[in-house]
CSV table of C-alpha atoms in Angstrom, one decimal:
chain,number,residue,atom,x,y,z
A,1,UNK,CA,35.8,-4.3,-12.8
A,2,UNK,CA,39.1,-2.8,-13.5
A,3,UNK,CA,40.0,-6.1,-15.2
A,4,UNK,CA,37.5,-5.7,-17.4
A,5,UNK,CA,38.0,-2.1,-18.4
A,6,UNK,CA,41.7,-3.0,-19.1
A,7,UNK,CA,40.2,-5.8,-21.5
A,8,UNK,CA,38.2,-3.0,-23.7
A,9,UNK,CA,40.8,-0.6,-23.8
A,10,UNK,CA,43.3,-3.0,-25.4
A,11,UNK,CA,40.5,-3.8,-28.2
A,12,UNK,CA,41.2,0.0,-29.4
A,13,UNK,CA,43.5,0.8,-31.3
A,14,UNK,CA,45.2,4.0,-29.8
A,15,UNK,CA,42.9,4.5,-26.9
A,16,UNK,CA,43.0,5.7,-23.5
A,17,UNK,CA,41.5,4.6,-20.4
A,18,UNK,CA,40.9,6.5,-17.2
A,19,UNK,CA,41.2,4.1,-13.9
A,20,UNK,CA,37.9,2.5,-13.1
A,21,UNK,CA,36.1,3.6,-9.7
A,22,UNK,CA,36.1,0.9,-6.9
A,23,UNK,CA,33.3,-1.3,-6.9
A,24,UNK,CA,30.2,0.1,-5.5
A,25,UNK,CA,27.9,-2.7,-2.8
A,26,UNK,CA,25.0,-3.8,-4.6
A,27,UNK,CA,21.8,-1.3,-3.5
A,28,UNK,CA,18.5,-2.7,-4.2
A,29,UNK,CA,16.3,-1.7,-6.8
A,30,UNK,CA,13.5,0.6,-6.6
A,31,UNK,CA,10.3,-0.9,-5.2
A,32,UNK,CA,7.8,-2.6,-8.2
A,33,UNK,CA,5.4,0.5,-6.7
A,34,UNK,CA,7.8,2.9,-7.6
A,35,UNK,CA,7.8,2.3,-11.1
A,36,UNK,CA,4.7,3.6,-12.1
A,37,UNK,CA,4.4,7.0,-9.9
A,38,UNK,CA,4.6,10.0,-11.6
A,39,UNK,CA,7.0,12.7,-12.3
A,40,UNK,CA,7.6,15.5,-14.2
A,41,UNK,CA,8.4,14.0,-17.6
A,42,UNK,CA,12.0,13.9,-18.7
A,43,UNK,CA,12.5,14.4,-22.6
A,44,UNK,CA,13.3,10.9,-24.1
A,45,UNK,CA,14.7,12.8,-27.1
A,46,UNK,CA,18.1,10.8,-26.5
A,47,UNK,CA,16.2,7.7,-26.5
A,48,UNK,CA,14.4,8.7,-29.6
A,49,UNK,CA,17.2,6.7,-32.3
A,50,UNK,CA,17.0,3.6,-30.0
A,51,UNK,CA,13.6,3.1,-29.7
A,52,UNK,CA,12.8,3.6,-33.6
A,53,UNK,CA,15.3,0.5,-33.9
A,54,UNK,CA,13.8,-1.5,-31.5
A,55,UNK,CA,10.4,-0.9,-33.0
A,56,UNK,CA,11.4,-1.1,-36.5
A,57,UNK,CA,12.5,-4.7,-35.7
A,58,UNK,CA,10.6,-5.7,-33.3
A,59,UNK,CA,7.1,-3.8,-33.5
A,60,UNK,CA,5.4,-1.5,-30.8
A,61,UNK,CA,2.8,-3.6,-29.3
A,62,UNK,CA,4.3,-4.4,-25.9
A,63,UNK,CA,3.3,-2.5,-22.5
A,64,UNK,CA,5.4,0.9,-22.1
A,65,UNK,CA,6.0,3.5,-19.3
A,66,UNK,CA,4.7,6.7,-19.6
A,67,UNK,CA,7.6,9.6,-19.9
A,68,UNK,CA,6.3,10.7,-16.4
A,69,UNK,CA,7.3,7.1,-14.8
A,70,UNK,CA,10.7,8.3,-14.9
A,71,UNK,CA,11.7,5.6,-12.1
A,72,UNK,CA,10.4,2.6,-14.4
A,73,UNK,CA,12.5,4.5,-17.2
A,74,UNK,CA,15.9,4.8,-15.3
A,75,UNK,CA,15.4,1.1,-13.6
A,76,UNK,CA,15.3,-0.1,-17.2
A,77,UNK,CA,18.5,1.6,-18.0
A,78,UNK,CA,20.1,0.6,-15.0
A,79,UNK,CA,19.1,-2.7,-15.3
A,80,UNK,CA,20.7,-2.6,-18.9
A,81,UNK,CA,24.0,-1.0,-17.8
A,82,UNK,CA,26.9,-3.5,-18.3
A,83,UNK,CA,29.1,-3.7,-15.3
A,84,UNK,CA,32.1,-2.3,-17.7
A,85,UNK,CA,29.7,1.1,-17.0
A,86,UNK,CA,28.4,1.3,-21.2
A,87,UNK,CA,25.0,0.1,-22.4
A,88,UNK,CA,24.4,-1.8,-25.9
A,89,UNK,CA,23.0,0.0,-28.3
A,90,UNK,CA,19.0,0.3,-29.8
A,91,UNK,CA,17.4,-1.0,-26.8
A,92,UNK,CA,13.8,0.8,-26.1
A,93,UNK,CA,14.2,2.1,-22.0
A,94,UNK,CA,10.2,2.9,-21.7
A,95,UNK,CA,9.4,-1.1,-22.3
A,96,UNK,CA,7.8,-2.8,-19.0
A,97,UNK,CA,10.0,-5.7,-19.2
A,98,UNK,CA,9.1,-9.5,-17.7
A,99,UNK,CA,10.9,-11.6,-15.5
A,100,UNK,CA,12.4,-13.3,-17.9
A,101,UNK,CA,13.3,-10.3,-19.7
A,102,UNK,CA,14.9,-8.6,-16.8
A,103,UNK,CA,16.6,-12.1,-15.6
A,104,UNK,CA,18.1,-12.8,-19.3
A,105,UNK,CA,19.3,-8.9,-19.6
A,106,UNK,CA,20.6,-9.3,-15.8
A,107,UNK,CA,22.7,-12.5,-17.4
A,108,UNK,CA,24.0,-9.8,-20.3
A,109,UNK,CA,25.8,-7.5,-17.7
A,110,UNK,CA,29.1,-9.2,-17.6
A,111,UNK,CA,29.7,-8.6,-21.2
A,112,UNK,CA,32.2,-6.0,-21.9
A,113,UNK,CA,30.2,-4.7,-25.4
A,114,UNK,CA,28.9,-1.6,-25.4
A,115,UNK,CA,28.1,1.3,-27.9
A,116,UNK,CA,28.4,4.9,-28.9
A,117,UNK,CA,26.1,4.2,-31.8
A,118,UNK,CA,22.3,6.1,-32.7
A,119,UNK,CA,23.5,8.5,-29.5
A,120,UNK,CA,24.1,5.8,-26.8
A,121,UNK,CA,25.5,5.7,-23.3
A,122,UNK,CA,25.3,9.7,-23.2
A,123,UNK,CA,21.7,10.0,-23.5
A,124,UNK,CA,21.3,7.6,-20.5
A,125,UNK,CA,23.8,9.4,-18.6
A,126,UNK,CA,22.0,12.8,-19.5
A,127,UNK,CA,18.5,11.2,-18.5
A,128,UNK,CA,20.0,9.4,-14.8
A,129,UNK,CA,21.5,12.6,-13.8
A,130,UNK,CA,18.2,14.0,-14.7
A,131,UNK,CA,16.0,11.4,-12.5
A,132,UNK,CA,18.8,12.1,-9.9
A,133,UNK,CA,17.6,15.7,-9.8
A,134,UNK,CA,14.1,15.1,-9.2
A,135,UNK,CA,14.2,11.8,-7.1
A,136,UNK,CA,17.5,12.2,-5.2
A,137,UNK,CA,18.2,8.5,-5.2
A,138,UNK,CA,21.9,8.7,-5.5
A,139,UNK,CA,21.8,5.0,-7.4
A,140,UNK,CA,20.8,6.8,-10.2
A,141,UNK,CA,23.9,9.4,-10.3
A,142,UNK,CA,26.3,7.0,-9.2
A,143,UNK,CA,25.4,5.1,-12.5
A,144,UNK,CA,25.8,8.0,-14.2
A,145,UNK,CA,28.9,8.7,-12.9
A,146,UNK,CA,30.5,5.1,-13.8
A,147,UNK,CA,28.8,5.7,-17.3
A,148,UNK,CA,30.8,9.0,-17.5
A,149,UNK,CA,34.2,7.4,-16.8
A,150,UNK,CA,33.5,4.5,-19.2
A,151,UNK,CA,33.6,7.3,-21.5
A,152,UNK,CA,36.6,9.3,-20.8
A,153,UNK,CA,38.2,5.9,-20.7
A,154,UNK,CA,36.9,5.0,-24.0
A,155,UNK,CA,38.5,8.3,-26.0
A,156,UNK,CA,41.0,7.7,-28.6
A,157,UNK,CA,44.3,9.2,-27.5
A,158,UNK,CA,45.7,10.3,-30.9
A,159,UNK,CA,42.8,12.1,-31.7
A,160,UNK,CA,40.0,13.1,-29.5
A,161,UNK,CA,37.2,11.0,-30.9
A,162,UNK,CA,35.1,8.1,-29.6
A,163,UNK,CA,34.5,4.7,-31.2
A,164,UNK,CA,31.3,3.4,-32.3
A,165,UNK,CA,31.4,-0.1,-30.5
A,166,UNK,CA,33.6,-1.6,-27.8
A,167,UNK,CA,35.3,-4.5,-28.1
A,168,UNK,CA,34.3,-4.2,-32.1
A,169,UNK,CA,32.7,-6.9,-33.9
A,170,UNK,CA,32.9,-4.9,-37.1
A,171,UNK,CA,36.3,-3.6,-38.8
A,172,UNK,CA,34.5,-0.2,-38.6
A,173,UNK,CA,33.5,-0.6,-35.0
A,174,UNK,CA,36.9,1.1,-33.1
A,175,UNK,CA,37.3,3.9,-35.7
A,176,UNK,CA,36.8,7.3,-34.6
A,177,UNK,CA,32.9,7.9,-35.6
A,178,UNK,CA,31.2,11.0,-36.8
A,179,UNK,CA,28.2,8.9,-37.7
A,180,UNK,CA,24.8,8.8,-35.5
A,181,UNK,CA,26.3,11.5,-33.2
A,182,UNK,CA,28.6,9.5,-31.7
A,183,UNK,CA,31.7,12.3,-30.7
A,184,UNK,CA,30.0,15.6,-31.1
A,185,UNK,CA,26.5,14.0,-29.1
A,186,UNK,CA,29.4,12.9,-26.3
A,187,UNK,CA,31.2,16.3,-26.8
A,188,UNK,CA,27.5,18.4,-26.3
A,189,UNK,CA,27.1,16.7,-23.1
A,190,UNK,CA,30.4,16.9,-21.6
A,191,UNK,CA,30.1,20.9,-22.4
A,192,UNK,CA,26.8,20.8,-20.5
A,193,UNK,CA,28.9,18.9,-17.6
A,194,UNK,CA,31.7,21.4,-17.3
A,195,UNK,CA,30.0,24.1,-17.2
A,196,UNK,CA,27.5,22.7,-14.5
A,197,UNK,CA,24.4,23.3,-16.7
A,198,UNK,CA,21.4,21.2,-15.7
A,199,UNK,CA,20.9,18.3,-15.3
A,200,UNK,CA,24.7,17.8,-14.1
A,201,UNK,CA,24.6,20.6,-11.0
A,202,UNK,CA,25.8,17.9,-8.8
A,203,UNK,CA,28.6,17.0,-10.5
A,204,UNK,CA,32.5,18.0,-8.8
A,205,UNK,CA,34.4,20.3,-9.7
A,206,UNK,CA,37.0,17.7,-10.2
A,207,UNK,CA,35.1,15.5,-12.5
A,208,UNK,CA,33.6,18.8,-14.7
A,209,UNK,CA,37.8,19.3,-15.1
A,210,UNK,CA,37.9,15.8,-16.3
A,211,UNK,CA,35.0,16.7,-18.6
A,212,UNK,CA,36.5,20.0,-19.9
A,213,UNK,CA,39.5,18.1,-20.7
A,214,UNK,CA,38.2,15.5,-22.7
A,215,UNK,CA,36.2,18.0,-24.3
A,216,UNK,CA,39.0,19.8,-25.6
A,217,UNK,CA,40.6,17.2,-26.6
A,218,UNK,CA,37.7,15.9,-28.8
A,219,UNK,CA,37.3,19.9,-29.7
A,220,UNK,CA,40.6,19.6,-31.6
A,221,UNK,CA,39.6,16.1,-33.4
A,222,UNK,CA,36.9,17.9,-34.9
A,223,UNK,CA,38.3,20.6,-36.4
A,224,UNK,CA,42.0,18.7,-37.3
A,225,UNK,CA,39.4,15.8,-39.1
A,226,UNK,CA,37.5,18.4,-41.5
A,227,UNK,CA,38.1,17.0,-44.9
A,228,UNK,CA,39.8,20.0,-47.1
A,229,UNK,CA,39.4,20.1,-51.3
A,230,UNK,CA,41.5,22.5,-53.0
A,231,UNK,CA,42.5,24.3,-49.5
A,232,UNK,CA,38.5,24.6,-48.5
A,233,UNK,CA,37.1,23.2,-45.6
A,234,UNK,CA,34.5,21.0,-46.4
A,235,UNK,CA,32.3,18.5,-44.3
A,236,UNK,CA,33.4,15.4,-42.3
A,237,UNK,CA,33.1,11.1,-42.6
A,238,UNK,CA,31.2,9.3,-40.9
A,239,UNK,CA,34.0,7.2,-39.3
A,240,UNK,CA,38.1,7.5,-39.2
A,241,UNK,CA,41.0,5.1,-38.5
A,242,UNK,CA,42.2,6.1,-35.6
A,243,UNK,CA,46.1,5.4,-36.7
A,244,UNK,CA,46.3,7.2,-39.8
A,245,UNK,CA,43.0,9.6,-38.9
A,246,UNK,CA,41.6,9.2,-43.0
A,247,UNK,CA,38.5,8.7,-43.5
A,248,UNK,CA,37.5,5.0,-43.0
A,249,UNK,CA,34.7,2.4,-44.8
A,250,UNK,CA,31.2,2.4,-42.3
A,251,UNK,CA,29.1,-0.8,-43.6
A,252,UNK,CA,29.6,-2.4,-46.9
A,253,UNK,CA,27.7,0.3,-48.3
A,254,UNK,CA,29.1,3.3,-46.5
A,255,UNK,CA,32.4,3.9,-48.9
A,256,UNK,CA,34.9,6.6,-47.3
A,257,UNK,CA,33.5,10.0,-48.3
A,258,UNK,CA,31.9,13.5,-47.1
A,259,UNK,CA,28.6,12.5,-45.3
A,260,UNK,CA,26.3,15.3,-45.4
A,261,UNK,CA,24.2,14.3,-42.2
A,262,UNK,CA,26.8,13.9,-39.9
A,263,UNK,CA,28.4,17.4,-41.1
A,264,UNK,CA,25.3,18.9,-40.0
A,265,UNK,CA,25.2,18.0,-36.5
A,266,UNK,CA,29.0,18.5,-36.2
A,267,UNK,CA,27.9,22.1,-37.2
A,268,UNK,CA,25.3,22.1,-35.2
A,269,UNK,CA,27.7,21.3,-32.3
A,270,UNK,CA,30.4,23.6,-33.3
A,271,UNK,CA,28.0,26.4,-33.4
A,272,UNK,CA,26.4,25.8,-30.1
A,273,UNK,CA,30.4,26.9,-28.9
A,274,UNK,CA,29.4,30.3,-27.1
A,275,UNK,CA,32.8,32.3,-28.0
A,276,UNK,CA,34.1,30.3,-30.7
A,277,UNK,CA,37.9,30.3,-31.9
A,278,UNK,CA,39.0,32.0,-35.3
A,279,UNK,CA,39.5,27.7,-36.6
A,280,UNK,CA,36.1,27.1,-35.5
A,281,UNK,CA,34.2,29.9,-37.4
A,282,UNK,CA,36.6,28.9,-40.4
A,283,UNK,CA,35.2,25.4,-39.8
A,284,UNK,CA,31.6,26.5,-39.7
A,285,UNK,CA,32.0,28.7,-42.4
A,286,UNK,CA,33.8,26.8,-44.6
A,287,UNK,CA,31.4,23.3,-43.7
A,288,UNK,CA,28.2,26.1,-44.9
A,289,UNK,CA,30.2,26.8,-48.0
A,290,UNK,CA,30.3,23.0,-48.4
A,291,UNK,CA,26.7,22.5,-48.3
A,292,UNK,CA,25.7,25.2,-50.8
A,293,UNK,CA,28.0,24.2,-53.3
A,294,UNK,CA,27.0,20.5,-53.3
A,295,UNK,CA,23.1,20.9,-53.0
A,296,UNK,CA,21.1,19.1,-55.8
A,297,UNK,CA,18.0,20.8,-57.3
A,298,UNK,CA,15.4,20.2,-60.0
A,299,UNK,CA,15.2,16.9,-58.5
A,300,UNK,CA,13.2,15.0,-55.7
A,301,UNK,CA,12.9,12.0,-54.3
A,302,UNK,CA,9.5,10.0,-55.3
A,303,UNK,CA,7.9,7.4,-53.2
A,304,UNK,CA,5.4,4.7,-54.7
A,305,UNK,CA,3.7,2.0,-53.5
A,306,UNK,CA,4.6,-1.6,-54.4
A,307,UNK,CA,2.1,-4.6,-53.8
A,308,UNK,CA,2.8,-7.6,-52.4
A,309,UNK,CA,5.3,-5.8,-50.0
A,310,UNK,CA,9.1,-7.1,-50.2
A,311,UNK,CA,10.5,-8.3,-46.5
A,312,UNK,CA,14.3,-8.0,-45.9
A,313,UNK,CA,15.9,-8.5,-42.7
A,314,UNK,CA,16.1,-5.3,-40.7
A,315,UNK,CA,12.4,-3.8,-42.6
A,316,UNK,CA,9.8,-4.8,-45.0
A,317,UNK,CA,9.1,-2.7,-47.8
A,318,UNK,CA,5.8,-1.5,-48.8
A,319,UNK,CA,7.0,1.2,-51.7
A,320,UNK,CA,9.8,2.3,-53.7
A,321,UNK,CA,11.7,5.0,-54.1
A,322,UNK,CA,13.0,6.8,-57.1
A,323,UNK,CA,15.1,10.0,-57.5
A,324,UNK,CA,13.0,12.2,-60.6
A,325,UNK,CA,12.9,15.9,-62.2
A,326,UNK,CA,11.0,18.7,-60.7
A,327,UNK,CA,12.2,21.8,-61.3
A,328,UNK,CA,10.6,23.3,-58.2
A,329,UNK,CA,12.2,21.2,-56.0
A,330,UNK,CA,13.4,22.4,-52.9
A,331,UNK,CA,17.3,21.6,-52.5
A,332,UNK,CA,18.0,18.3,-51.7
A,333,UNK,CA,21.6,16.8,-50.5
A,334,UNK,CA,22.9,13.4,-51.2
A,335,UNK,CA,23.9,11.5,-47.9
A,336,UNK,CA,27.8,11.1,-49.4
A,337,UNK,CA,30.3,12.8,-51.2
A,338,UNK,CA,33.6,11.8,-52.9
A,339,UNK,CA,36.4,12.5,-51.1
A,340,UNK,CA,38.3,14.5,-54.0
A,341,UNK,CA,35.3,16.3,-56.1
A,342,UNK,CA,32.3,16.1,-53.9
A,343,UNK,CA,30.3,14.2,-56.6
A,344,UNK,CA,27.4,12.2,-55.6
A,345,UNK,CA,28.7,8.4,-53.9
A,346,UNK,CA,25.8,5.8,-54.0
A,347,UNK,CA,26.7,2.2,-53.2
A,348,UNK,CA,24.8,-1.6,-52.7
A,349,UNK,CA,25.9,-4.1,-49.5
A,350,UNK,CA,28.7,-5.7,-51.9
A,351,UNK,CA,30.9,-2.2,-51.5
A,352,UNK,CA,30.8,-1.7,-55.0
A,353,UNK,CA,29.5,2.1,-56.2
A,354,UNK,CA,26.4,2.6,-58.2
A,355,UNK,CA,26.4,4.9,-60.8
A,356,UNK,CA,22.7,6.1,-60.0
A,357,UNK,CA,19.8,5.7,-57.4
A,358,UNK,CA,18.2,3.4,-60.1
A,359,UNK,CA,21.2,1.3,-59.1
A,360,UNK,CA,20.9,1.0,-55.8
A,361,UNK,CA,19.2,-2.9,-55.0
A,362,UNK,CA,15.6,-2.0,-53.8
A,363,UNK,CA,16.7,-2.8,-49.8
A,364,UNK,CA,18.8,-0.2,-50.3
A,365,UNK,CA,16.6,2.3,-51.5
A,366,UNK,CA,13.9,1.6,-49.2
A,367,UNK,CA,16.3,1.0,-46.3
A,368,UNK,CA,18.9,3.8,-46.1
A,369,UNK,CA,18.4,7.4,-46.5
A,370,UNK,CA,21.1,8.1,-50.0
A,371,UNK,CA,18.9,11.7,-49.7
A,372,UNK,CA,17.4,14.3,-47.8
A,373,UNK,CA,17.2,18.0,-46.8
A,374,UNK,CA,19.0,17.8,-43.7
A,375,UNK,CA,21.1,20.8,-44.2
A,376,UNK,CA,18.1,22.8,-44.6
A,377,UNK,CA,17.8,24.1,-40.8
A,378,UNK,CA,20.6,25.2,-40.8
A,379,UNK,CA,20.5,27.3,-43.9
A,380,UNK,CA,17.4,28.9,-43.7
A,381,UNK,CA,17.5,29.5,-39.6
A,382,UNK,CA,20.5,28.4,-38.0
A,383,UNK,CA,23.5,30.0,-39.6
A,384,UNK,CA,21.9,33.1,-39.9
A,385,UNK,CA,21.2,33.4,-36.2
A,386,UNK,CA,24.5,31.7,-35.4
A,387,UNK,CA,25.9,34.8,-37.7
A,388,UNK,CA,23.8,37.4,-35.9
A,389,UNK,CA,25.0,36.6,-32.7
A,390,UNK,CA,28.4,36.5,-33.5
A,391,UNK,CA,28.3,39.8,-35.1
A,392,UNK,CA,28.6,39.2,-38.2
């Protein structure tokens, strides 16, 4: 175990790793007439990113447990649990697996990947700790727990952040990653752990200081990684090296720039701080700044229909999309920004920059979200009530 923890911490660059716990005696799984009792039903909104992947490549027409069987849930992501204490990323947790499902994932465990990515290894944490609470079975915390020090061990050391993937397959995989909710989903939950809040009463008061810590320390990435033009706080990337801390190319198609998605749930986060610093409001206020001044309007995004439908590796396409006037439009945001003047980035799979959507090859249109209105909330509701509490 600790062999294997020293193995992924050398594949970062610039990481830390706290000391792995000692090896726990193998307890036996729940009983197969466990599985299907009922609970009260846990929220499976963590899961929610993982299972659209698995279904959008996969299909949904395979048994499933209901969000009440919570013990056929949290056997499924203990069984999925890699003995490093991370889980792979995009794997749907409600599936009633086979034997020779569960016997070819129990084969998987001894490999050291694991990701951060579409709000991984915290959501299963979150949910264990929350089957812990209403089952007491103490497998399911002590999972948990060795998911929670995977992830102290996995923050960067020069700066605060988390990487998407461990060891990395992808150049972008160790950088520190804004995208998907990778540091401020880890960051929200570690906040809930320090301070106790449900489902993490059981935690020590030793391990929520180890949580506190590390979420200070990811507290200060944040705010020192907000992208500044012309002394003005601005958004974040999606992903930074974690040497030089610029921002860093995603996927081929994911050029270094502002990503307005991201920013909003970094917000979101930053907001949810209940007595926030002077640096944070500026952050906040200067992020909300951000988004007004790069919205887009008398435009929308039109979908139509395309017969026979076009299939590409990760989705087949049944329309197209195109980007067209209306002049009462709501305000729409491009996904990224350039770095130095906030103008519109757009880009195919070969890393070269289109010059409009029209540009874009068709699997990019129809496969990646270049628009949407996902600063919206936050406008219209959010920041006002954020303001209003603050006193402002």
């Amino acid at each position: 175990m600790r062999q294997g923890i020293g193995i992924l911490c050398a594949t970062i660059i610039s990481a830390g790793c706290a000391s792995a716990p000692p090896a726990a005696a193998p307890v036996a799984a729940a009983p197969a007439a466990q599985l299907t009792r009922h609970y009260e039903a846990i929220p499976l909104d963590g899961f929610e990113d993982a299972i659209h992947h698995w279904r959008n490549r996969y299909g949904d027409k395979y048994a499933k447990y209901e969000p009440t069987q919570i013990i056929g849930i949290a056997e499924n992501v203990l069984l999925y649990q890699r003995d490093v204490g991370g889980w792979i990323e995009n794997q749907d947790a409600t599936r009633i697996l086979s034997a020779s499902e569960m016997d070819g994932i129990r084969k998987e465990k001894g490999n050291p990947k694991a990701s951060f990515d579409n709000r991984n290894v915290y959501s299963q944490i979150e949910y264990l700790f929350a089957v812990y609470d209403q089952t007491g079975n103490t497998r399911y915390r002590d999972a948990a727990m060795k998911g929670f020090n995977y992830t102290l061990g996995m923050q960067h050391k020069q700066c605060g952040g988390w990487p998407h993937t461990v060891p990395g397959s992808e150049t972008y995989h160790p950088y520190i990653t804004m995208a998907d909710e990778v540091t401020s989903g880890i960051l929200r939950m570690l906040r809930k752990m320090e301070n106790g809040s449900a489902p993490f009463t059981s935690v020590s008061a030793a391990d929520r200081a180890r949580a506190k810590a590390a979420r200070e320390r990811g507290d200060a990435c944040i705010l020192k990684l907000q992208i500044v033009q012309n002394g003005q706080p601005t958004g974040w990337a999606g992903q930074y090296d974690p040497q030089t801390l610029q921002p860093a190319q995603g996927r081929t198609f994911e050029l270094p720039s502002i990503i307005s998605w991201e920013s909003v749930e970094v917000v979101r986060y930053l907001m949810s701080i209940p007595s926030p610093s002077p640096e944070v409001v500026r952050a906040i206020d200067g992020a909300m700044s951000w988004f007004d001044r790069v919205k887009l309007t008398g435009v929308k995004i039109e979908t139509v229909p395309i017969d026979p439908p076009v299939k590409y590796t990760w989705h087949t396409a049944t329309t197209d999309r195109r980007l067209v006037a209306d002049p009462k439009a709501p305000p729409l945001w491009a996904r990224f920004y350039d770095l130095k003047d906030s103008s519109v980035v757009l880009a195919n799979r070969d890393g070269t920059r289109a010059a409009t959507y029209a540009d874009v090859h068709h699997e990019r249109r129809t496969g990646y979200n270049w628009y949407g209105t996902w600063p919206t909330p936050l406008i219209e509701t959010e920041y006002p009530a954020w303001k209003k509490r603050m006193g402002r």
